[in-house]
PDB file of C-alpha atoms in Angstrom:
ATOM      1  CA  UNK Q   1     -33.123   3.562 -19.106  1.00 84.00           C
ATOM      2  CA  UNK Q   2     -29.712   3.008 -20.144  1.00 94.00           C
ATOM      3  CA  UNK Q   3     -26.874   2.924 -17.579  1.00 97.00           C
ATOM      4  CA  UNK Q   4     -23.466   4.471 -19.313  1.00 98.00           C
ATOM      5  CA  UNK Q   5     -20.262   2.794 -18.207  1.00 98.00           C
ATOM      6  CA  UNK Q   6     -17.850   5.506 -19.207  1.00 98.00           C
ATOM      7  CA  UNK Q   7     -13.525   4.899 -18.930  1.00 98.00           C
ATOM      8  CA  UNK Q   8     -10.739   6.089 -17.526  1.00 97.00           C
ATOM      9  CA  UNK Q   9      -7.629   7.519 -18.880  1.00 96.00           C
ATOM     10  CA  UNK Q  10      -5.009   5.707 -20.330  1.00 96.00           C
ATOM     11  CA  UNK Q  11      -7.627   2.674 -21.077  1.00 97.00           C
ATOM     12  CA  UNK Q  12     -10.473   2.309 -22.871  1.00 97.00           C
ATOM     13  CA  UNK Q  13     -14.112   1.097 -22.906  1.00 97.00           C
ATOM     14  CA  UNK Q  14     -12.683  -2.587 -22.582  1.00 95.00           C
ATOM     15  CA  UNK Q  15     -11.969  -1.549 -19.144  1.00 95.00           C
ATOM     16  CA  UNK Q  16     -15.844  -1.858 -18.641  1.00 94.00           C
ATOM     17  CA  UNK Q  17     -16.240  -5.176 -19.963  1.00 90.00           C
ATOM     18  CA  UNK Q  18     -17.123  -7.622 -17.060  1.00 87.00           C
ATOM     19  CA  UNK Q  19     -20.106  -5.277 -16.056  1.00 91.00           C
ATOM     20  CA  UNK Q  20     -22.489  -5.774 -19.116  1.00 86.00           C
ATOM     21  CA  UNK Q  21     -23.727  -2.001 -19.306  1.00 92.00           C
ATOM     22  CA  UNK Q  22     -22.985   0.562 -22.553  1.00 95.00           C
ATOM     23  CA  UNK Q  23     -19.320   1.304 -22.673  1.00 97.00           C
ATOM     24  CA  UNK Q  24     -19.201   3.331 -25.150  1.00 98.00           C
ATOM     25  CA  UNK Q  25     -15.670   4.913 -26.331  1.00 98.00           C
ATOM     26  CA  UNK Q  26     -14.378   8.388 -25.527  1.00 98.00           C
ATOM     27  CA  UNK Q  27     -11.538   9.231 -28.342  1.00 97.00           C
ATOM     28  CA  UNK Q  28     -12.189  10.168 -30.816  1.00 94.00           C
ATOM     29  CA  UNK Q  29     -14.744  12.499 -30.361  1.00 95.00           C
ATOM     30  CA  UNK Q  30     -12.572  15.890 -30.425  1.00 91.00           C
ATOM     31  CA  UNK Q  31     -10.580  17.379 -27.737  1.00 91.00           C
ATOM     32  CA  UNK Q  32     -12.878  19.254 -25.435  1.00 96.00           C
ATOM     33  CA  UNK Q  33     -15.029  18.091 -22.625  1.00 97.00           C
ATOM     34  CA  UNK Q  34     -18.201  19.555 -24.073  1.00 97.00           C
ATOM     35  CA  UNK Q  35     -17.717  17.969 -27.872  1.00 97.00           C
ATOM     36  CA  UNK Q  36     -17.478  14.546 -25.939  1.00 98.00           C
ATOM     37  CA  UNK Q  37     -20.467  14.983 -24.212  1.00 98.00           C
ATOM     38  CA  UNK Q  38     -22.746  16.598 -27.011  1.00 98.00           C
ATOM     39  CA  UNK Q  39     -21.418  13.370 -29.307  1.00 98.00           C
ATOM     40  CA  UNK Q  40     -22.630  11.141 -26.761  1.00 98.00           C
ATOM     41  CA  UNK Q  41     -26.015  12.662 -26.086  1.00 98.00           C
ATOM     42  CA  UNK Q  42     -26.553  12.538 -29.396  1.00 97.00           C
ATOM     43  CA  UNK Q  43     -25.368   9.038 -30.206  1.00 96.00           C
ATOM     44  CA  UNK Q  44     -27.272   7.708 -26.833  1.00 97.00           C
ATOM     45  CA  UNK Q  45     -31.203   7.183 -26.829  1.00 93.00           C
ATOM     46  CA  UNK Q  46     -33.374   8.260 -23.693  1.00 95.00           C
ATOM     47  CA  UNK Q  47     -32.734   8.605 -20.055  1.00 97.00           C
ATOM     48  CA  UNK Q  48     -29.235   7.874 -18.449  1.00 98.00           C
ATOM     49  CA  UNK Q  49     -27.654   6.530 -15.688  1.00 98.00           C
ATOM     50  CA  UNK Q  50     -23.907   7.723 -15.808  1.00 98.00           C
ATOM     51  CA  UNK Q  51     -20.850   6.131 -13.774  1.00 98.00           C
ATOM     52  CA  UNK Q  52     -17.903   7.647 -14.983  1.00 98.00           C
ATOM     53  CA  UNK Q  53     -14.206   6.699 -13.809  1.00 97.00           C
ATOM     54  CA  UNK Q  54     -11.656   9.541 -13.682  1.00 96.00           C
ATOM     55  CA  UNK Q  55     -11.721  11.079 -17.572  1.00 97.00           C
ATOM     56  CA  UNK Q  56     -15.195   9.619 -18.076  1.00 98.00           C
ATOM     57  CA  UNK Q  57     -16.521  11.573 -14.933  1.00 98.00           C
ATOM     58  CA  UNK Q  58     -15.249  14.320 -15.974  1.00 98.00           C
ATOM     59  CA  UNK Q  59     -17.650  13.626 -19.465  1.00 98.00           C
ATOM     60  CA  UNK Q  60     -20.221  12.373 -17.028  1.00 98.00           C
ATOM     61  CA  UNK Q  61     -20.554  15.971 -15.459  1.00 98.00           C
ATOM     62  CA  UNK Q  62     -20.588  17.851 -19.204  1.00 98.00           C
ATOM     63  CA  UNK Q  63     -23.365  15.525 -20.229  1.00 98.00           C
ATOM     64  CA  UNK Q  64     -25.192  16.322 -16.933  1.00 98.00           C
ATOM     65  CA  UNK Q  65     -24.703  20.026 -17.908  1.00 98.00           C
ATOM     66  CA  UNK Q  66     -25.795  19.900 -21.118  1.00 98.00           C
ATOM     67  CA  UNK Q  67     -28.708  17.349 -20.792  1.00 97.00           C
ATOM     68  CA  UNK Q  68     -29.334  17.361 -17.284  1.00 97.00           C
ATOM     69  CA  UNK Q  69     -33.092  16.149 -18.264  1.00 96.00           C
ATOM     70  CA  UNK Q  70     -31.753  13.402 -19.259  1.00 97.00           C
ATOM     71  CA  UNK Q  71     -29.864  12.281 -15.977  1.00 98.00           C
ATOM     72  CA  UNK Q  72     -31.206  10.078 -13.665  1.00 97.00           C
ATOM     73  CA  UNK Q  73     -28.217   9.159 -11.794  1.00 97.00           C
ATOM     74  CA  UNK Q  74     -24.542   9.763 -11.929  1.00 98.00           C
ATOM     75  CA  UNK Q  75     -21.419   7.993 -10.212  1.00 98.00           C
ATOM     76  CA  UNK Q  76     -18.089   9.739 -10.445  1.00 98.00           C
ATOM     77  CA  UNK Q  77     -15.539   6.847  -9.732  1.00 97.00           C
ATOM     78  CA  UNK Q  78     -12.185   8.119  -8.950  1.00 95.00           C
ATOM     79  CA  UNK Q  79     -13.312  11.355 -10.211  1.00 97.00           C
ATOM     80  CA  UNK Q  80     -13.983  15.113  -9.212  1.00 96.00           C
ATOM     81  CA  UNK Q  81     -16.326  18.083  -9.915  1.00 97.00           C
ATOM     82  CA  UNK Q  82     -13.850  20.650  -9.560  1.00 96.00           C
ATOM     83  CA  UNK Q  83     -11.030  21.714 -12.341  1.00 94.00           C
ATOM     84  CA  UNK Q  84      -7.300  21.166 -12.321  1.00 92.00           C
ATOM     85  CA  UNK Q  85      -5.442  22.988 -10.270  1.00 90.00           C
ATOM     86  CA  UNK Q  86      -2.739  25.614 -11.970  1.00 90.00           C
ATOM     87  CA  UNK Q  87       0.055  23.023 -10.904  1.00 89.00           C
ATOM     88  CA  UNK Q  88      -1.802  20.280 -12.081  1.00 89.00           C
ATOM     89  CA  UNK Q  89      -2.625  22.246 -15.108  1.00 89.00           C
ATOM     90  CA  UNK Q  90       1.248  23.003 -16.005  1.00 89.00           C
ATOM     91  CA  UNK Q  91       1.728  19.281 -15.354  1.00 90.00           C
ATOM     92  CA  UNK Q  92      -0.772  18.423 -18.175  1.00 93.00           C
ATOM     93  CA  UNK Q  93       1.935  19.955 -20.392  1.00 92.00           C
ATOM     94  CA  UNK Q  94       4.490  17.362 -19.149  1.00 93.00           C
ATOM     95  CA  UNK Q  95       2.205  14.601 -19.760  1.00 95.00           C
ATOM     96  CA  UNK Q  96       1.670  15.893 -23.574  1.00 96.00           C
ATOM     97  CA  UNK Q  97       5.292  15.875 -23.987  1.00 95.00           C
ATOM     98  CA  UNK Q  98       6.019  12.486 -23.002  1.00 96.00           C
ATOM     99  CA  UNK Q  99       2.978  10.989 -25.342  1.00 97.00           C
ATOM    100  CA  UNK Q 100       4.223  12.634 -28.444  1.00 97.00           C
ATOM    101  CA  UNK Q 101       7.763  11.664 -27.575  1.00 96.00           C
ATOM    102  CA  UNK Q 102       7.176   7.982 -25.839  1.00 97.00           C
ATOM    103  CA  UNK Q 103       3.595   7.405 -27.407  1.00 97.00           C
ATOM    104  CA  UNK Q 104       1.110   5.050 -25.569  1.00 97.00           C
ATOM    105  CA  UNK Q 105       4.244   3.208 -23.217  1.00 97.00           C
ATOM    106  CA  UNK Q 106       5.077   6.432 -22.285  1.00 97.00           C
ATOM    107  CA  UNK Q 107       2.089   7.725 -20.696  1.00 97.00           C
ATOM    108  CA  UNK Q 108       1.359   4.357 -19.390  1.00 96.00           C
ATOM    109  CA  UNK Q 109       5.216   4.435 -17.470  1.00 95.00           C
ATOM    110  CA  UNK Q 110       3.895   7.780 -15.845  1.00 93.00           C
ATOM    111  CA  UNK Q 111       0.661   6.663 -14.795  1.00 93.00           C
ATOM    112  CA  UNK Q 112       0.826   3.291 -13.541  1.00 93.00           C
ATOM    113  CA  UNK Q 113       2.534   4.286  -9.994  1.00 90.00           C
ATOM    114  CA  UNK Q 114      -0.079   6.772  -9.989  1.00 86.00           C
ATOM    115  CA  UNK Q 115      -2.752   4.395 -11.334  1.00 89.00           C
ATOM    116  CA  UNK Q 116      -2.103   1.709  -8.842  1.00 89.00           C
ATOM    117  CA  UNK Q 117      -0.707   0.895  -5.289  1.00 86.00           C
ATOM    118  CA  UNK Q 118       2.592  -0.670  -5.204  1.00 87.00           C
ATOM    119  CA  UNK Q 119       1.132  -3.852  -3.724  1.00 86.00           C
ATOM    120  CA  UNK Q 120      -1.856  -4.469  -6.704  1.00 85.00           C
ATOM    121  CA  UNK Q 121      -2.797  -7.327  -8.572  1.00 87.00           C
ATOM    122  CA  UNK Q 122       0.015  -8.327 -11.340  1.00 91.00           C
ATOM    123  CA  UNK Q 123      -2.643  -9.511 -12.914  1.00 90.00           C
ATOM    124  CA  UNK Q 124      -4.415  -6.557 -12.631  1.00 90.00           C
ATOM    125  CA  UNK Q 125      -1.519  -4.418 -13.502  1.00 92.00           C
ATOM    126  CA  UNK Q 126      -0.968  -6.302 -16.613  1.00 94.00           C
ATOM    127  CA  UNK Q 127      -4.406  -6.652 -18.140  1.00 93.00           C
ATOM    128  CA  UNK Q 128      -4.783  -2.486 -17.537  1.00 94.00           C
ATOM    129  CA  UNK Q 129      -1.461  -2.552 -19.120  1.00 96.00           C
ATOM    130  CA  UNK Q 130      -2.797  -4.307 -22.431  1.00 96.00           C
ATOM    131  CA  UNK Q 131      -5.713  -1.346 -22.810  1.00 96.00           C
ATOM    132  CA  UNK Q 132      -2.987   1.346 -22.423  1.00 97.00           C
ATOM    133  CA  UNK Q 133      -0.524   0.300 -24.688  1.00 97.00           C
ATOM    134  CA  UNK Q 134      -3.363   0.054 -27.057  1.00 97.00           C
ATOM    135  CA  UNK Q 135      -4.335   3.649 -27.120  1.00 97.00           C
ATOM    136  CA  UNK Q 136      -3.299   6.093 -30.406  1.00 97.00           C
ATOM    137  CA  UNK Q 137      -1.048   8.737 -29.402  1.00 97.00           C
ATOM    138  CA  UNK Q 138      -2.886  11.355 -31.011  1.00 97.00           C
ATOM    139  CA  UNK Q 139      -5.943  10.635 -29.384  1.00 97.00           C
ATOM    140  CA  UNK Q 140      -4.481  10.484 -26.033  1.00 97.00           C
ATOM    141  CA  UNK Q 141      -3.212  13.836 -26.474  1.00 97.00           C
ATOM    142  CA  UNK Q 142      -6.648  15.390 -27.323  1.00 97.00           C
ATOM    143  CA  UNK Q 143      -8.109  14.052 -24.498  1.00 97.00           C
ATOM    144  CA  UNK Q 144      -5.510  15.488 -21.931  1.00 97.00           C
ATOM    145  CA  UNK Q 145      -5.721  18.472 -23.579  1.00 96.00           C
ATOM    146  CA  UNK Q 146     -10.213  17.728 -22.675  1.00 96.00           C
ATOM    147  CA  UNK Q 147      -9.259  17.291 -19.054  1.00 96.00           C
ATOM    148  CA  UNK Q 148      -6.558  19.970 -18.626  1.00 96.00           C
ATOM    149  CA  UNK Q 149      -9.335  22.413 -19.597  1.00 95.00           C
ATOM    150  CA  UNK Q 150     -12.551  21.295 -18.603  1.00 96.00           C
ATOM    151  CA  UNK Q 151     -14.745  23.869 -16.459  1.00 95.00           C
ATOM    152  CA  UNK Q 152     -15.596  23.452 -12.930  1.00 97.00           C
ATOM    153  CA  UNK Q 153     -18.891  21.571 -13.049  1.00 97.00           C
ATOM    154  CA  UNK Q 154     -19.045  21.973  -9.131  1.00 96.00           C
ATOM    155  CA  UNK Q 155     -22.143  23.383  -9.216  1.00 96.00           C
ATOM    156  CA  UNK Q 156     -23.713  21.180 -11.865  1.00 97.00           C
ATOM    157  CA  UNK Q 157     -22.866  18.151  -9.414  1.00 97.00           C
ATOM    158  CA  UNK Q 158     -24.282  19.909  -6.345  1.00 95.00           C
ATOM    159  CA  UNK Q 159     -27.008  20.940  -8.049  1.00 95.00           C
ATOM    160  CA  UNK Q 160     -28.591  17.583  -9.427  1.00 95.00           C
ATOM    161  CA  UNK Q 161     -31.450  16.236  -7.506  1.00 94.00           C
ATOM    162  CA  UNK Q 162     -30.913  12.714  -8.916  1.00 96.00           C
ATOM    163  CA  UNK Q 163     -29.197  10.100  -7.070  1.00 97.00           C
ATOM    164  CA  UNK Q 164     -25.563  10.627  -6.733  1.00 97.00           C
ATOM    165  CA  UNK Q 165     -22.832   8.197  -6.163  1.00 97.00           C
ATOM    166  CA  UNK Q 166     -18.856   8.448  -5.180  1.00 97.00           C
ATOM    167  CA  UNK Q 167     -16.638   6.261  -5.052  1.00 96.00           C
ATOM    168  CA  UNK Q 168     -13.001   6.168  -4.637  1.00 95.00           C
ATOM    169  CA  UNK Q 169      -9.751   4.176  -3.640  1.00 92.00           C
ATOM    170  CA  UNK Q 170      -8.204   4.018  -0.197  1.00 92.00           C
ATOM    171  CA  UNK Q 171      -5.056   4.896  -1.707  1.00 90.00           C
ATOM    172  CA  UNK Q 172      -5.705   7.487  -4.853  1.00 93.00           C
ATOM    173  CA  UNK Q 173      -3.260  10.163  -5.165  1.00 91.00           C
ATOM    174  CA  UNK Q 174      -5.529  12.349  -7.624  1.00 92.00           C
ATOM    175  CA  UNK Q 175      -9.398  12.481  -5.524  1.00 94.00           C
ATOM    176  CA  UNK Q 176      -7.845  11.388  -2.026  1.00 94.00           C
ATOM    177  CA  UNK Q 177     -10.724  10.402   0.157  1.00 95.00           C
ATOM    178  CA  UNK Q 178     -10.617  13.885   2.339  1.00 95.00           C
ATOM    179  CA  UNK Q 179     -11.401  15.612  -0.790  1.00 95.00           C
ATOM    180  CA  UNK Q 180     -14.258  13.230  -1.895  1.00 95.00           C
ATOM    181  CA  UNK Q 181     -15.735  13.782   1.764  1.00 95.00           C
ATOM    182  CA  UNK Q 182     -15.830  17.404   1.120  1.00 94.00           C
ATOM    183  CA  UNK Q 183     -17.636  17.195  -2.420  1.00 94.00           C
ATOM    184  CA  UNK Q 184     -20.072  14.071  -1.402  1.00 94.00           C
ATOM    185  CA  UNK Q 185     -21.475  15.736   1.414  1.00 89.00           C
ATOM    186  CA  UNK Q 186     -24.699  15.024   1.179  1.00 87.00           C
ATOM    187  CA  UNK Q 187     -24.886  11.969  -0.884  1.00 93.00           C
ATOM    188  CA  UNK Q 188     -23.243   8.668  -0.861  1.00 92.00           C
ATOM    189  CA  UNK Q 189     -19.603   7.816  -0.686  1.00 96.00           C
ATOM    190  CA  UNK Q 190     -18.090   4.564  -0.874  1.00 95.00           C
ATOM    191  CA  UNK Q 191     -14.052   3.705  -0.091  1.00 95.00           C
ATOM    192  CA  UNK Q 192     -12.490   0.728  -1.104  1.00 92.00           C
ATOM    193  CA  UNK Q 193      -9.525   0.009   0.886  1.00 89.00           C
ATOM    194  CA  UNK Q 194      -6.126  -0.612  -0.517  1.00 85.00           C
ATOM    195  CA  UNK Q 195      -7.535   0.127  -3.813  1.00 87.00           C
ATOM    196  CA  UNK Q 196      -5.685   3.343  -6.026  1.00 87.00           C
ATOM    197  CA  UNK Q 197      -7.422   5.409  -8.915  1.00 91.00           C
ATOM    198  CA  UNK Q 198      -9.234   2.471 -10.728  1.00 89.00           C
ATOM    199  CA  UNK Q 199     -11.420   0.967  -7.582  1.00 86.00           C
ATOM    200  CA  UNK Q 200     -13.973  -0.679 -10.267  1.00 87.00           C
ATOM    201  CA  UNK Q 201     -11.448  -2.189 -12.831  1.00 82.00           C
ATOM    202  CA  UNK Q 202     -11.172  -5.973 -12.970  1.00 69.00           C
ATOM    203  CA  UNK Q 203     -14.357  -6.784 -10.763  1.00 63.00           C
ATOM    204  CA  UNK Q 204     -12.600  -5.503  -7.450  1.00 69.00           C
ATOM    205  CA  UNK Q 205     -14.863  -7.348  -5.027  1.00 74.00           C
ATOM    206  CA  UNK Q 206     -17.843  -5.315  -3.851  1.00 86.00           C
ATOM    207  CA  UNK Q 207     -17.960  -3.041  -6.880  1.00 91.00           C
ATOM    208  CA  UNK Q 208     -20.352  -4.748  -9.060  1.00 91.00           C
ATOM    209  CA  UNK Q 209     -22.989  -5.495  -6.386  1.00 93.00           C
ATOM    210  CA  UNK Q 210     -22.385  -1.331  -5.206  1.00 94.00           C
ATOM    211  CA  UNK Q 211     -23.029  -0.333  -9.466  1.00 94.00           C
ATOM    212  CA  UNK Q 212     -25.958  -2.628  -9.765  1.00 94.00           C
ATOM    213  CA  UNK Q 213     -27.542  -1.232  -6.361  1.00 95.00           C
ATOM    214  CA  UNK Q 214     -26.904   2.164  -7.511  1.00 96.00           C
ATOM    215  CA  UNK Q 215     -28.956   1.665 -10.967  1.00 96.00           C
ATOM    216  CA  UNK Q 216     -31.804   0.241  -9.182  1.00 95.00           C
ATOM    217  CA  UNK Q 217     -31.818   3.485  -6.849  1.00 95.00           C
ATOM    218  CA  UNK Q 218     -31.945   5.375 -10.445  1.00 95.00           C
ATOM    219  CA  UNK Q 219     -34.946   3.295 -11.703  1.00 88.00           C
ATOM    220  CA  UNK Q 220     -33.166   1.121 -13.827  1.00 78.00           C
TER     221      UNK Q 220
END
């Protein structure tokens, strides 16, 4: 059984590194939620265990559609079944805008309040810094344009019977933790305190112990 680290947006697989699981990369692979997911399942062998932070939940949940025979566990880390909202949908827009006109820096200068509390790690800050500034602007752009119009997969998360995992930051403006409350009813949830949108990046104490726990509960 393989368990499938998946990333977040603006970083990349690297962002995976000090867990030792498959990381594999997410640009690339076209700009829809579904063509990332059916390249995946195809380039993955056998059963899966997915954890998926923000963007890579959002794949997480179109795998679990497509494959959901596959599945024998998912984690949605800083991440949400439901679809944008029409705001956050016209904001998406924005976002494009400032990648093709600021590339990589850009996007990272919008994000990083967002990304992380005011009071984080420099260390921290800096190393996600290195990933983002890394990214091509194209590719960035296709995969806003994958979570601006992915479907709600509500109902694909409510309806796996496989063990199911969320976790999120104390202080995340984009899943704050009243929301994950209302969509991990009935399953586990897990808050890490002072931490923003990226609660598993950098070995945040607790994390690794709560992922490894979590693939034993999934038989792997």
């Amino acid at each position: 059984m393989n368990v499938v680290l998946l990333h977040a947006l603006p970083l990349d697989e690297r962002m995976w590194a000090p867990y030792g699981r498959t990381a594999p990369r997410l640009y690339g692979r076209g700009n829809t939620m579904d063509a990332w997911a059916a390249s995946l399942l195809d380039e993955l062998d056998g059963e899966l265990v997915l954890v998926g932070a923000s963007m890579g939940g959002y794949c997480a949940l179109a795998m679990a559609q497509q494959a959901p025979e596959r599945v024998r566990g998912l984690a949605l880390v800083g991440s949400r079944p439901d679809p944008d909202t029409p705001e956050r949908r016209e904001g998406r827009a924005a976002t494009i805008e400032t990648i093709r006109s600021e590339g990589a820096a850009g996007l990272w200068e919008a994000m990083r309040p967002k990304v992380f509390p005011p009071d984080a790690d420099p260390e921290i800050v800096a190393a996600a810094r290195v990933l983002a500034l890394d990214q091509k602007p194209d590719e960035l752009v296709a995969a806003v344009e994958a979570i601006r119009d992915r479907a709600d997969l509500t109902s694909v998360w409510q309806s796996l019977s496989v063990p199911r995992l969320v976790v999120v930051g104390s202080a995340d403006p984009f899943v704050p933790v009243a929301d994950a409350q209302a969509f991990a009813a009935g399953t586990e949830l897990q808050v890490f305190e002072g931490n923003g949108h990226l609660p598993s990046f950098k070995r945040v104490p607790g994390f690794r112990p709560l992922l490894d726990a979590f693939a034993r509960r999934c038989g792997a």
